[in-house]
């Protein structure tokens, strides 16, 4: 499981590791928050208060988290409807 732990393939929730039961706190007034009021990026649309890891990104399934070079290749696409 290492430090970050393994994620459930369906829920994305960590099943073991140091951050397994960690949840995001509610933001206080004036703090940047997501649409659910949790203290995380405003563009995060995940309603789950637990830390999650998903393996499906840009319609590509990964057994591991994608590398920086893979993210970079996605950003080179001119038409995201491909």
Coordinates of C-alpha atoms in Angstrom, one line a residue:
X1 CA 0.0 0.0 0.0
X2 CA 2.9 2.4 0.6
X3 CA 2.4 5.9 1.9
X4 CA -0.7 7.0 0.0
X5 CA -2.5 3.7 0.0
X6 CA -4.5 1.8 -2.5
X7 CA -7.9 3.0 -3.8
X8 CA -11.1 1.2 -4.2
X9 CA -11.7 0.9 -8.0
X10 CA -15.4 1.8 -7.8
X11 CA -15.6 4.5 -5.1
X12 CA -12.1 5.9 -5.3
X13 CA -11.8 5.9 -1.5
X14 CA -8.5 4.9 0.0
X15 CA -8.7 1.4 1.5
X16 CA -5.4 1.6 3.4
X17 CA -2.4 3.8 4.0
X18 CA -1.7 6.9 6.1
X19 CA -4.6 8.9 4.6
X20 CA -7.3 6.2 4.6
X21 CA -9.8 8.0 6.9
X22 CA -8.8 11.6 6.3
X23 CA -11.6 13.9 5.2
X24 CA -11.6 17.4 3.9
X25 CA -12.7 20.0 6.4
X26 CA -15.5 22.5 5.8
X27 CA -14.2 25.9 4.7
X28 CA -14.7 28.8 6.9
X29 CA -16.2 32.1 5.6
X30 CA -13.8 33.7 3.1
X31 CA -11.7 30.6 2.4
X32 CA -11.4 29.1 -1.0
X33 CA -13.7 26.0 -1.3
X34 CA -15.4 23.7 -3.7
X35 CA -19.1 23.7 -4.6
X36 CA -19.8 21.5 -1.5
X37 CA -18.1 23.9 0.9
X38 CA -15.0 21.7 1.4
X39 CA -11.6 23.2 1.8
X40 CA -10.2 22.2 -1.6
X41 CA -9.9 23.5 -5.2
X42 CA -13.0 25.4 -6.5
X43 CA -13.0 23.3 -9.7
X44 CA -13.1 20.0 -7.7
X45 CA -16.5 18.5 -8.4
X46 CA -16.2 15.4 -6.2
X47 CA -18.9 15.4 -3.5
X48 CA -17.1 12.7 -1.4
X49 CA -15.5 14.4 1.7
X50 CA -12.8 11.6 1.9
X51 CA -9.6 11.7 -0.1
X52 CA -10.1 9.8 -3.3
X53 CA -8.0 8.5 -6.1
X54 CA -9.5 7.5 -9.5
X55 CA -7.8 5.7 -12.3
X56 CA -10.0 6.9 -15.2
X57 CA -8.8 10.2 -16.7
X58 CA -9.6 11.6 -20.1
X59 CA -11.3 8.3 -21.0
X60 CA -8.0 6.4 -20.3
X61 CA -7.8 3.8 -17.6
X62 CA -4.6 3.6 -15.5
X63 CA -3.6 1.0 -13.0
X64 CA -1.3 3.7 -11.5
X65 CA -1.7 7.4 -11.3
X66 CA -0.7 9.0 -14.6
X67 CA 2.7 10.5 -15.1
X68 CA 3.5 14.2 -15.7
X69 CA 4.4 13.3 -19.3
X70 CA 1.0 11.6 -19.9
X71 CA -0.8 14.7 -18.6
X72 CA 1.4 16.9 -20.9
X73 CA 0.4 14.7 -23.9
X74 CA -3.3 15.3 -23.0
X75 CA -2.7 19.0 -23.0
X76 CA -1.3 18.9 -26.5
X77 CA -4.7 17.9 -27.9
X78 CA -6.3 20.7 -29.9
X79 CA -9.8 19.2 -29.9
X80 CA -11.0 17.6 -26.6
X81 CA -14.0 16.1 -28.4
X82 CA -11.7 13.4 -30.0

